[in-house]
PDB file of C-alpha atoms in Angstrom:
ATOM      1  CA  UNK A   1     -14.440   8.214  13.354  1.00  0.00           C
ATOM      2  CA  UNK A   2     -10.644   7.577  13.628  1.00  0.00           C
ATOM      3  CA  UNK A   3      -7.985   9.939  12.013  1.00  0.00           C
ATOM      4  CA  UNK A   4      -6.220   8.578   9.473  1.00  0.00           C
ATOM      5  CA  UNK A   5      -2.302   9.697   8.568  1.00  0.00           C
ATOM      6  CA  UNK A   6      -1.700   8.770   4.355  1.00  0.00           C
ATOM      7  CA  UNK A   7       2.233   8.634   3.810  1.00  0.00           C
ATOM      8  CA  UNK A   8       3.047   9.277   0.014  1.00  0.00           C
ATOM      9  CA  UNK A   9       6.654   8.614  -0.789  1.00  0.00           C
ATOM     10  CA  UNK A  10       7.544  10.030  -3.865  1.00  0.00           C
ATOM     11  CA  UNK A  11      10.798  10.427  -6.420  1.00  0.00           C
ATOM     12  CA  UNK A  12      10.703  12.088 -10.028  1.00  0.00           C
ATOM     13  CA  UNK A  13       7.033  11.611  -9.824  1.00  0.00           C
ATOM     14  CA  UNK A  14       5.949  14.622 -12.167  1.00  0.00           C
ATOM     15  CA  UNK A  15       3.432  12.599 -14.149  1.00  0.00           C
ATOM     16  CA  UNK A  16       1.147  11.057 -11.244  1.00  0.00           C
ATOM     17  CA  UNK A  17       1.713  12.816  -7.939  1.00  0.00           C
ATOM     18  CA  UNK A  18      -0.884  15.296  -8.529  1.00  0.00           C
ATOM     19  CA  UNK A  19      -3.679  12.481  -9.243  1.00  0.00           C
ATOM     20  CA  UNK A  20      -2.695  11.331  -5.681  1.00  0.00           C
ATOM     21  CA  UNK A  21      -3.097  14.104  -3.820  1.00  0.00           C
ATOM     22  CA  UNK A  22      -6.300  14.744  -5.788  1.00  0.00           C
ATOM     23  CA  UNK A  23      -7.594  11.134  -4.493  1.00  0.00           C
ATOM     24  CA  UNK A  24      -6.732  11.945  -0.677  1.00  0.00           C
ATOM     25  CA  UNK A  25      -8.611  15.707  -0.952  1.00  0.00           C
ATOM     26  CA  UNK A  26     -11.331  13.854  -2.312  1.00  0.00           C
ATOM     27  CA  UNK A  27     -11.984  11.472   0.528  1.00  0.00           C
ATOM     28  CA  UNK A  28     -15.341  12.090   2.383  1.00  0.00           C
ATOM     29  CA  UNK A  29     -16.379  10.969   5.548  1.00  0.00           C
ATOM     30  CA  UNK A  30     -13.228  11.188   7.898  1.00  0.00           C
ATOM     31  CA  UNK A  31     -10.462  12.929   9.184  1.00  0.00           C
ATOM     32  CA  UNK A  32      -7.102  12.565   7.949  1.00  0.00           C
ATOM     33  CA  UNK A  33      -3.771  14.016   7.541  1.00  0.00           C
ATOM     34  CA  UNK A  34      -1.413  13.804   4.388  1.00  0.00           C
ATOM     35  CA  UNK A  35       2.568  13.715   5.093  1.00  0.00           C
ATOM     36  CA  UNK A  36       4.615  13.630   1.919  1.00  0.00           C
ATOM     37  CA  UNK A  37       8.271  12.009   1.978  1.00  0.00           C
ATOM     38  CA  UNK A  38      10.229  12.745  -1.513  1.00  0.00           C
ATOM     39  CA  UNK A  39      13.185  11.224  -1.943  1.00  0.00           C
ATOM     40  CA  UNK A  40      14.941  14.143  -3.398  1.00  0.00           C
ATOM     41  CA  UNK A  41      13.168  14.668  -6.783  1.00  0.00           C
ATOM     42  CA  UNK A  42      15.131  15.804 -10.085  1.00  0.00           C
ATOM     43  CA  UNK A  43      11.939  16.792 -11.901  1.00  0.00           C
ATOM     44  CA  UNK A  44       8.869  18.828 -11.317  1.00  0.00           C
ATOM     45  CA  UNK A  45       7.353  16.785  -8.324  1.00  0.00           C
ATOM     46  CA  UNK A  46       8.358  19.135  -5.923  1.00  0.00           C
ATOM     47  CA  UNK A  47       6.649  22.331  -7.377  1.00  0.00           C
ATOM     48  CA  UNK A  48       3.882  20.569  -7.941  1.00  0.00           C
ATOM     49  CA  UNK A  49       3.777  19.676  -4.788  1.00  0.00           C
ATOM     50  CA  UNK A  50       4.124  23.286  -3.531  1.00  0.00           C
ATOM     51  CA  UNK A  51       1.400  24.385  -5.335  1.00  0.00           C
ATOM     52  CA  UNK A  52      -0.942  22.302  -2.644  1.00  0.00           C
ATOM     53  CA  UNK A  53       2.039  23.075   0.184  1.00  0.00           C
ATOM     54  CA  UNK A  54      -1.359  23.953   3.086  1.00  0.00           C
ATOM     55  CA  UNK A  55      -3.009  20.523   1.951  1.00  0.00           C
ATOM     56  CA  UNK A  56       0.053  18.606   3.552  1.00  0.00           C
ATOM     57  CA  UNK A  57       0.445  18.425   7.505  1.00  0.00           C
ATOM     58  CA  UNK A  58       4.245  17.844   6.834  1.00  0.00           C
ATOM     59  CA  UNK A  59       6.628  17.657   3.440  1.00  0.00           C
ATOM     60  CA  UNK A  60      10.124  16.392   3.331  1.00  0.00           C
ATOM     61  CA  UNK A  61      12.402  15.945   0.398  1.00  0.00           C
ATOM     62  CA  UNK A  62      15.786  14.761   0.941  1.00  0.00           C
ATOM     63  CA  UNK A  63      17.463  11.991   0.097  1.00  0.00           C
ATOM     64  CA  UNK A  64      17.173   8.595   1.917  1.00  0.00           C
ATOM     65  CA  UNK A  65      18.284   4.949   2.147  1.00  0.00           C
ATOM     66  CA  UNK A  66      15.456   3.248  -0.157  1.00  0.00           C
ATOM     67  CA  UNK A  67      11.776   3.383   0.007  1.00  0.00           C
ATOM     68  CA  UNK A  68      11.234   1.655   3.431  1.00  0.00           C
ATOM     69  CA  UNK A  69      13.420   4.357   5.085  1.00  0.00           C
ATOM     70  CA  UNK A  70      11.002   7.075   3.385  1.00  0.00           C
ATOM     71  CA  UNK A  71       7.855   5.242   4.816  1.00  0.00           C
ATOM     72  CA  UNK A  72       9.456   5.262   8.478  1.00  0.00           C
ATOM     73  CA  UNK A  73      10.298   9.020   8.334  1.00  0.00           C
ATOM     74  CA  UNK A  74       6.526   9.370   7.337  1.00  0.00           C
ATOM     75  CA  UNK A  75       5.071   7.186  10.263  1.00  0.00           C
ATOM     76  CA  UNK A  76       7.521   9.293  12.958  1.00  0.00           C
ATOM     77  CA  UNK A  77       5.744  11.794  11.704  1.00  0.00           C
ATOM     78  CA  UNK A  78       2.290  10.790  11.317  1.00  0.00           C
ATOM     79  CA  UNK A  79      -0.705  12.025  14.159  1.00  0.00           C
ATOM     80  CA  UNK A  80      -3.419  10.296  13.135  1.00  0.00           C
ATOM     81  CA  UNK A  81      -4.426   6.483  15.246  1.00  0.00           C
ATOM     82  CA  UNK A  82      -4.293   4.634  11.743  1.00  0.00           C
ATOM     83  CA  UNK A  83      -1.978   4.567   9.045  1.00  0.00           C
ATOM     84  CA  UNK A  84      -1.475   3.819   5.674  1.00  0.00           C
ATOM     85  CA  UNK A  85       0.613   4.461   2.414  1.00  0.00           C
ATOM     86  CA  UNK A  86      -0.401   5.757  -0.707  1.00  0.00           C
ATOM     87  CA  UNK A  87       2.535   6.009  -3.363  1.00  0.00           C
ATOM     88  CA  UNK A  88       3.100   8.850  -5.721  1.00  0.00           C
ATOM     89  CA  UNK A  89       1.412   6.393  -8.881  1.00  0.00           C
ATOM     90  CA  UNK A  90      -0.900   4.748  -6.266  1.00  0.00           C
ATOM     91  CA  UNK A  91      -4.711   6.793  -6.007  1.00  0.00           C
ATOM     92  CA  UNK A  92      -8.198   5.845  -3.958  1.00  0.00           C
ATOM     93  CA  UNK A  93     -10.718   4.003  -6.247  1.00  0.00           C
ATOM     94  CA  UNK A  94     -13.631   6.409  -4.848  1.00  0.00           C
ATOM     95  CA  UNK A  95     -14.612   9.633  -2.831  1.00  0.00           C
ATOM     96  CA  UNK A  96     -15.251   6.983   0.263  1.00  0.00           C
ATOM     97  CA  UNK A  97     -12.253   4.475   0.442  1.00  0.00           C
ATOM     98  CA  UNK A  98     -11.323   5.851   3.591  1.00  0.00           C
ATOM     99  CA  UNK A  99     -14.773   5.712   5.238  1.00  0.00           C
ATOM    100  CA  UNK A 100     -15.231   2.166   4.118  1.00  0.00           C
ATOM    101  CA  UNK A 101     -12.330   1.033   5.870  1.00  0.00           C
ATOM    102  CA  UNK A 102     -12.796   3.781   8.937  1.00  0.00           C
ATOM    103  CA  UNK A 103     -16.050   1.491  10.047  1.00  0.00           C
ATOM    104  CA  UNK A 104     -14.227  -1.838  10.447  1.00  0.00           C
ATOM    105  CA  UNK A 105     -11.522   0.167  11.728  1.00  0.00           C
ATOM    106  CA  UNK A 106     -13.348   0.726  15.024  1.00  0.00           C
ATOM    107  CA  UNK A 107     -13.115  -2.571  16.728  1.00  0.00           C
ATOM    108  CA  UNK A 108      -9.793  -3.584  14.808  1.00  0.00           C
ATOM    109  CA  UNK A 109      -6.075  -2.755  14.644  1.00  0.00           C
ATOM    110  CA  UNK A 110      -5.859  -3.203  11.098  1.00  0.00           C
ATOM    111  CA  UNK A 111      -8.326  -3.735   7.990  1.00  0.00           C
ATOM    112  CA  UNK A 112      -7.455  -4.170   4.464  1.00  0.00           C
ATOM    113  CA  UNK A 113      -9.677  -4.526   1.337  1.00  0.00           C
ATOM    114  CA  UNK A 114      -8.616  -5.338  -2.621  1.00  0.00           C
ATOM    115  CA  UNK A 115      -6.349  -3.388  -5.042  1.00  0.00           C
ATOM    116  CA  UNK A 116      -6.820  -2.600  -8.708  1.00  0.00           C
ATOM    117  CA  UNK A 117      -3.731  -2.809 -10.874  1.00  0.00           C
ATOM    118  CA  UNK A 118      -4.210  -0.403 -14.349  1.00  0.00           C
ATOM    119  CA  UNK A 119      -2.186   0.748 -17.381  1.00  0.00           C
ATOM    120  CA  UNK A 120      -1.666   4.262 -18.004  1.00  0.00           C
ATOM    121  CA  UNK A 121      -5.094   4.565 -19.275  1.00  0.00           C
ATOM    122  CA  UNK A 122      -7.169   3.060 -16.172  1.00  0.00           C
ATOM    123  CA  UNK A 123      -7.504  -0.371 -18.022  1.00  0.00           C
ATOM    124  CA  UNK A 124      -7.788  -3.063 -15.567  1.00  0.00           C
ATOM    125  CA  UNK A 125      -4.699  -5.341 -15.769  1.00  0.00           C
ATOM    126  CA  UNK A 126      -5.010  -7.442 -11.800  1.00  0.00           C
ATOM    127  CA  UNK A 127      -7.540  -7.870  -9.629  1.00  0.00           C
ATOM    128  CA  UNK A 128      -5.511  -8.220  -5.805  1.00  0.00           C
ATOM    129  CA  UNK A 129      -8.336  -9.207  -3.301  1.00  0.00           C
ATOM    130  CA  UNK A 130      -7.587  -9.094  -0.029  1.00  0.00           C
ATOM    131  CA  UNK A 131      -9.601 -12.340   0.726  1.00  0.00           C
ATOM    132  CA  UNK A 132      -7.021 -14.753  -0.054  1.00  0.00           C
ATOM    133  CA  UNK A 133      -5.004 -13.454   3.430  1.00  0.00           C
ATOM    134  CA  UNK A 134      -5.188 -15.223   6.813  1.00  0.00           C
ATOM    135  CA  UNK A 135      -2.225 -15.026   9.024  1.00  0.00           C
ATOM    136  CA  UNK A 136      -1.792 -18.313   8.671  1.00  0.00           C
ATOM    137  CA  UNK A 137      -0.871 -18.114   5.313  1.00  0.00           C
ATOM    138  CA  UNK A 138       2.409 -15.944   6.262  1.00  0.00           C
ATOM    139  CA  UNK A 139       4.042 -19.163   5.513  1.00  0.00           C
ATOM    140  CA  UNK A 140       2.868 -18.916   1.294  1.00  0.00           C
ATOM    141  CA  UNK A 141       4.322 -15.568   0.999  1.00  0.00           C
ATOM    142  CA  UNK A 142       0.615 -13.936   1.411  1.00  0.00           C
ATOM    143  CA  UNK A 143      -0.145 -10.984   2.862  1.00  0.00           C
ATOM    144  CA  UNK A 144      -2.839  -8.706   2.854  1.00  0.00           C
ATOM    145  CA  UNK A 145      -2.759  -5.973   0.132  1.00  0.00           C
ATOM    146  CA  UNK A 146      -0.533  -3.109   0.971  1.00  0.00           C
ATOM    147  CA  UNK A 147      -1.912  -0.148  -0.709  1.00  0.00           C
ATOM    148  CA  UNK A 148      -4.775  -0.676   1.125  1.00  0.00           C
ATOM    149  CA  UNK A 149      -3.737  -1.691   4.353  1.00  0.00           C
ATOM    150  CA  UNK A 150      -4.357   0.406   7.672  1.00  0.00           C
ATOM    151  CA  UNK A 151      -3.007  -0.334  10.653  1.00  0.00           C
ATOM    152  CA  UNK A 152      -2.881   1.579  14.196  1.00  0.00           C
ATOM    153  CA  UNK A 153       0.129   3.642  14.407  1.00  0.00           C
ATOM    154  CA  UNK A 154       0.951   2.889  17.465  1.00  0.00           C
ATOM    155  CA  UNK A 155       1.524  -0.960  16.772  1.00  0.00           C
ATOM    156  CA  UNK A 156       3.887   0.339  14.185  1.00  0.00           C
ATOM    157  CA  UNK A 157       6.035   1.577  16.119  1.00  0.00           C
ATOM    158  CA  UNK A 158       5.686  -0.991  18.766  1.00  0.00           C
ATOM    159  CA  UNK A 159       7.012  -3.052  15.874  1.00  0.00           C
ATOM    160  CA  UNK A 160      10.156  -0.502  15.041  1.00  0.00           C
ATOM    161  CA  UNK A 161       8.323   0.452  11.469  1.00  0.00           C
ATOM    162  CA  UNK A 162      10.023  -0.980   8.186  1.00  0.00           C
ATOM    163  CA  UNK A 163      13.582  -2.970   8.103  1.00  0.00           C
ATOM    164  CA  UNK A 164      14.785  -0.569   5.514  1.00  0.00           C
ATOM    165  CA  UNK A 165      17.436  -3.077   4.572  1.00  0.00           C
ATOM    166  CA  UNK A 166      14.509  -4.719   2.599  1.00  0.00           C
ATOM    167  CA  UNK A 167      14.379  -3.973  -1.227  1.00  0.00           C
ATOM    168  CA  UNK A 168      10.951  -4.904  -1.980  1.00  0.00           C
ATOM    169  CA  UNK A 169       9.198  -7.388   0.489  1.00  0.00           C
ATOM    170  CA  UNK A 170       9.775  -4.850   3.193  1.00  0.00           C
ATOM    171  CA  UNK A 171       6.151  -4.347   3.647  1.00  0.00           C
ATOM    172  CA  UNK A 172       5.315  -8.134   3.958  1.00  0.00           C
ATOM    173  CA  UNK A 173       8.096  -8.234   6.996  1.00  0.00           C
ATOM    174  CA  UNK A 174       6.724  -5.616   8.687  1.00  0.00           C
ATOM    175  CA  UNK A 175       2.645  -7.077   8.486  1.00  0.00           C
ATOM    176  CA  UNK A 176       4.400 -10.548   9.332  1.00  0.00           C
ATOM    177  CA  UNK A 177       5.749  -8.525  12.471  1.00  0.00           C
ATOM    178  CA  UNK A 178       2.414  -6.657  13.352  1.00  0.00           C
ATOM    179  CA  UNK A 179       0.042 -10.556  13.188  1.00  0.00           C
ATOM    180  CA  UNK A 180       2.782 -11.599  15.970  1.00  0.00           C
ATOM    181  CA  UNK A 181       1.764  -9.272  18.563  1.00  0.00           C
ATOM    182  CA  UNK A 182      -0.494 -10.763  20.753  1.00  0.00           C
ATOM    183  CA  UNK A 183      -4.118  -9.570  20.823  1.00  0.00           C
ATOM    184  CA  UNK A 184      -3.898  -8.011  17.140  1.00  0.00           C
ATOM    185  CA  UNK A 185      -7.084  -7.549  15.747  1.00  0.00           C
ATOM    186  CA  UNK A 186      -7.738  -7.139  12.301  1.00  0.00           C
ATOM    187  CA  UNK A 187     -10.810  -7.344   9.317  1.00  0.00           C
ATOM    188  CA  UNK A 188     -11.133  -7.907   5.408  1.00  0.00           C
ATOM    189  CA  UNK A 189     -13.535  -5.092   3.719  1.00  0.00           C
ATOM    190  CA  UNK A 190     -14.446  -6.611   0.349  1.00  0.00           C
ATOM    191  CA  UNK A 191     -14.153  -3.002  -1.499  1.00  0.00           C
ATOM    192  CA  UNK A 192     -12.262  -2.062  -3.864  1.00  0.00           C
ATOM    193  CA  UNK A 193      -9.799   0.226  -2.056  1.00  0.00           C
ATOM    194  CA  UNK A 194      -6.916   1.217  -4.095  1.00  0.00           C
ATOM    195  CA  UNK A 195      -5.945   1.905  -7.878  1.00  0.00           C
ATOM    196  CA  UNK A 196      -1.996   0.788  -8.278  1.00  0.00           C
ATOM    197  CA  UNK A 197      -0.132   1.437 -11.646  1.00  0.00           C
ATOM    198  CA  UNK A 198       1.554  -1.411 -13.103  1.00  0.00           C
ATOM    199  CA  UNK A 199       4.995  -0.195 -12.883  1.00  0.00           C
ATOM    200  CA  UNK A 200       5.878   0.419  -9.374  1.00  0.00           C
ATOM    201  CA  UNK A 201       9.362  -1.343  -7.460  1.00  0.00           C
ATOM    202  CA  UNK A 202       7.298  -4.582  -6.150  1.00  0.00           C
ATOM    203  CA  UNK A 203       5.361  -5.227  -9.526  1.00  0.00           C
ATOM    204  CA  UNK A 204       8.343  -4.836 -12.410  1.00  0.00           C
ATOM    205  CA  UNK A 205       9.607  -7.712 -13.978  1.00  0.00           C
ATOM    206  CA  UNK A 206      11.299 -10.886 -12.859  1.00  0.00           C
ATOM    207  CA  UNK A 207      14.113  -9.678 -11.075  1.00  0.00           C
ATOM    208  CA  UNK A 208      11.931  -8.307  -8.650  1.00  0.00           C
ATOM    209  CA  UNK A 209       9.761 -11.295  -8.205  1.00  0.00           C
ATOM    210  CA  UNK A 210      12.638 -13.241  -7.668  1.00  0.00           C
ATOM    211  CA  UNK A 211      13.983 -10.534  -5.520  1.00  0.00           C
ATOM    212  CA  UNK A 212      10.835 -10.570  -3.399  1.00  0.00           C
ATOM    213  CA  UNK A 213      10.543 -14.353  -2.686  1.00  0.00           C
ATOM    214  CA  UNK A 214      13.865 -14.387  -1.497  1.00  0.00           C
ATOM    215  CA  UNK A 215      12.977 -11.531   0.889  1.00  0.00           C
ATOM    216  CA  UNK A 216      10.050 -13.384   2.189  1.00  0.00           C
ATOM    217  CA  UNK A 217      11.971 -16.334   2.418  1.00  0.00           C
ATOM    218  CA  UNK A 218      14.242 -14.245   4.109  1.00  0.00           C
ATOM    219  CA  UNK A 219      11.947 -12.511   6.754  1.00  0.00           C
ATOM    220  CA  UNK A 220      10.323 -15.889   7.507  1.00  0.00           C
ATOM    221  CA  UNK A 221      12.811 -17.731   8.435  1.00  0.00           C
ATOM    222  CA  UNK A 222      14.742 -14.631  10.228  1.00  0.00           C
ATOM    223  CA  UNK A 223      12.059 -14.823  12.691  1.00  0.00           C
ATOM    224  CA  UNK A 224      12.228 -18.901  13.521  1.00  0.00           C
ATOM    225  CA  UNK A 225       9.512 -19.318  10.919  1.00  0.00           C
ATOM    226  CA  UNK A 226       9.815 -23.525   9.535  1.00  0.00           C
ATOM    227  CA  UNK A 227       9.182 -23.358   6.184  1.00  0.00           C
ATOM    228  CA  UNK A 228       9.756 -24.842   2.877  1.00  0.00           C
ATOM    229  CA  UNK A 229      10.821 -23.039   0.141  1.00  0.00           C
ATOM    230  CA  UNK A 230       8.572 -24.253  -3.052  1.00  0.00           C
ATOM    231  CA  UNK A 231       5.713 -23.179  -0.613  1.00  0.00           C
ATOM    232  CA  UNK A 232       6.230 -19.459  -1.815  1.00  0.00           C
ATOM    233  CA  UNK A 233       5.483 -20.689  -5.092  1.00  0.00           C
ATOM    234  CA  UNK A 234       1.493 -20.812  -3.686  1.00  0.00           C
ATOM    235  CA  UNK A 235       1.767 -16.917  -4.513  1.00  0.00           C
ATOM    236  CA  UNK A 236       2.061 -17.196  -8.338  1.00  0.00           C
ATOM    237  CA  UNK A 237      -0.819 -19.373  -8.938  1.00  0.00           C
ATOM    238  CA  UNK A 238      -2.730 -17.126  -7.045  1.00  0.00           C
ATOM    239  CA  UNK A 239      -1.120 -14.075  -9.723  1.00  0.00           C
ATOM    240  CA  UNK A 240      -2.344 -16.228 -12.485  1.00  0.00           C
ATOM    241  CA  UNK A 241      -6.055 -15.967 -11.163  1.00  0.00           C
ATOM    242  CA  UNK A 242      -5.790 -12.374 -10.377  1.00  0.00           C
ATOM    243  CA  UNK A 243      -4.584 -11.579 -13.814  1.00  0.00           C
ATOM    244  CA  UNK A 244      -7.559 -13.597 -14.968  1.00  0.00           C
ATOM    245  CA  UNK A 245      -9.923 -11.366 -13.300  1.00  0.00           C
ATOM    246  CA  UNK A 246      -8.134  -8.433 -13.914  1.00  0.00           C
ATOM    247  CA  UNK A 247      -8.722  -9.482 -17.837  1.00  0.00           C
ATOM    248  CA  UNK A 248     -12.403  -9.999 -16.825  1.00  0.00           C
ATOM    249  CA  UNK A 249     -13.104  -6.870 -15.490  1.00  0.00           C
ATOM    250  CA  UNK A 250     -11.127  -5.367 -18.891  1.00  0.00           C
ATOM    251  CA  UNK A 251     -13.452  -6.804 -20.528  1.00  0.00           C
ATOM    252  CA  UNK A 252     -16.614  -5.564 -19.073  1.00  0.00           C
ATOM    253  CA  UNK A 253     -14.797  -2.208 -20.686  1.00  0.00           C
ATOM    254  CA  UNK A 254     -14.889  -0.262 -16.784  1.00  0.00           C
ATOM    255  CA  UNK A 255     -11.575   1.734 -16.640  1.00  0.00           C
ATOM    256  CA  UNK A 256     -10.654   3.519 -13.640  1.00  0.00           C
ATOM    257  CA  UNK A 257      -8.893   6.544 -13.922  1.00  0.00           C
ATOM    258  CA  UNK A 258      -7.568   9.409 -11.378  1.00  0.00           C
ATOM    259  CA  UNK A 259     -10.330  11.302  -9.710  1.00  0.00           C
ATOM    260  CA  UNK A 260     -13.329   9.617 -11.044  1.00  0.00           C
ATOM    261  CA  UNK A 261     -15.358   6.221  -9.857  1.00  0.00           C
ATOM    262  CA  UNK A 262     -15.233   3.882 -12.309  1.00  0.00           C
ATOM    263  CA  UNK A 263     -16.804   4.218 -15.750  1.00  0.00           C
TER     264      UNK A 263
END
């Protein structure tokens, strides 16, 4: 089985950081390594975080130049052959999320499966599934889920990690970067992964959506990509369906909360 290294960037996290590292502890199955980067937390984040100080293989907190920067000081640190982050609200949907991506892992560079978007109280509010990604579709502004997306490590930092100058399509620049090398491998688990909070930088409001498609636009066409714009707009219609199944699985009255499989 490969090790894996789980970066958690966190800032005034007080409220969720300990159901994170509750959901990496609990992961079965594999090796891995947990690397905290806090941004230089004003509340109680960082003595919670002491209180599980021998859990962590490293902890900064300092101040930084945005969240991208943070995830780049955690993959220069980060030991294990795969990677992946796993924010301060973000937490693993069961005991084995790990170990269902650690199989496909083995003849791949990268796998990814679907992400859970809840309220506060583990109601289901979007249903991300990582099936809708093919490299191909770059060009719509798709990309595979990034909560739970593990790559190597080492084709991260063939790629020079994150463009920290992003705001909040940083991570979609740097997968658009990794699908370019040649010979990248990569596999869809169809799992649920990853349980997000509605709330986070990349999923608040409509200044960051617009802020996001003119990222992608941006990162696209950076890289010679020929594109047209109103193709981004492929990405909202999908939204639309993944709120409708979010509403579905509402419905069927399963919540997933922190530290449990779902109910």
């Amino acid at each position: 089985m490969p090790k894996f290294s789980i970066v958690t960037v966190s800032y005034n996290a007080e409220k969720t950081i300990e159901d994170t590292i509750h959901s990496v502890q609990m992961q079965e199955g594999v090796e891995l390594e947990h690397i905290l980067i806090d941004g230089g937390s004003r509340d109680g984040t960082m003595a919670i975080v002491d209180r599980y100080q021998n859990k962590f293989a490293a902890i900064i907190s300092e101040r930084d130049k945005g969240i991208y920067d943070a995830m780049n000081k955690g993959a220069a640190l980060a030991k294990g052959e795969f990677i992946g982050f796993l924010n301060a609200d973000d937490y693993f949907a069961s005991s084995n999320s790990l170990a269902l991506l650690a199989s496909a892992l083995e003849k791949s560079d990268a796998a990814w499966g679907n992400v859970l978007q809840v309220d506060d109280e583990g109601v289901p509010k979007r249903l991300i599934s990582g099936e809708w990604f093919k490299p191909s579709r770059m060009t719509l502004g798709l990309m595979p889920p990034h909560p739970s997306f593990y790559v190597r490590t080492s084709r991260v930092r063939a790629v020079g990690g994150f463009d920290h100058s992003y705001k909040i399509a940083g991570d979609f620049d740097l997968v658009r970067r990794l699908f370019r090398i040649s010979g990248f491998t990569s596999c869809y688990v169809s799992e649920l992964i990853t349980i997000m909070r509605v709330g986070g930088v990349s999923t608040d409001g409509l200044t960051a959506t617009r802020t996001s498609s003119a990222e992608i636009l941006r990162s696209l066409t950076t890289n010679g990509e020929k594109i047209k714009p109103f193709c981004l707009n492929f990405r909202y219609l999908l939204r639309v369906v993944e709120l409708i199944r979010g509403r579905l699985l509402s419905l069927s009255g399963q919540r997933f909360k922190p530290n449990a499989d779902a109910e």
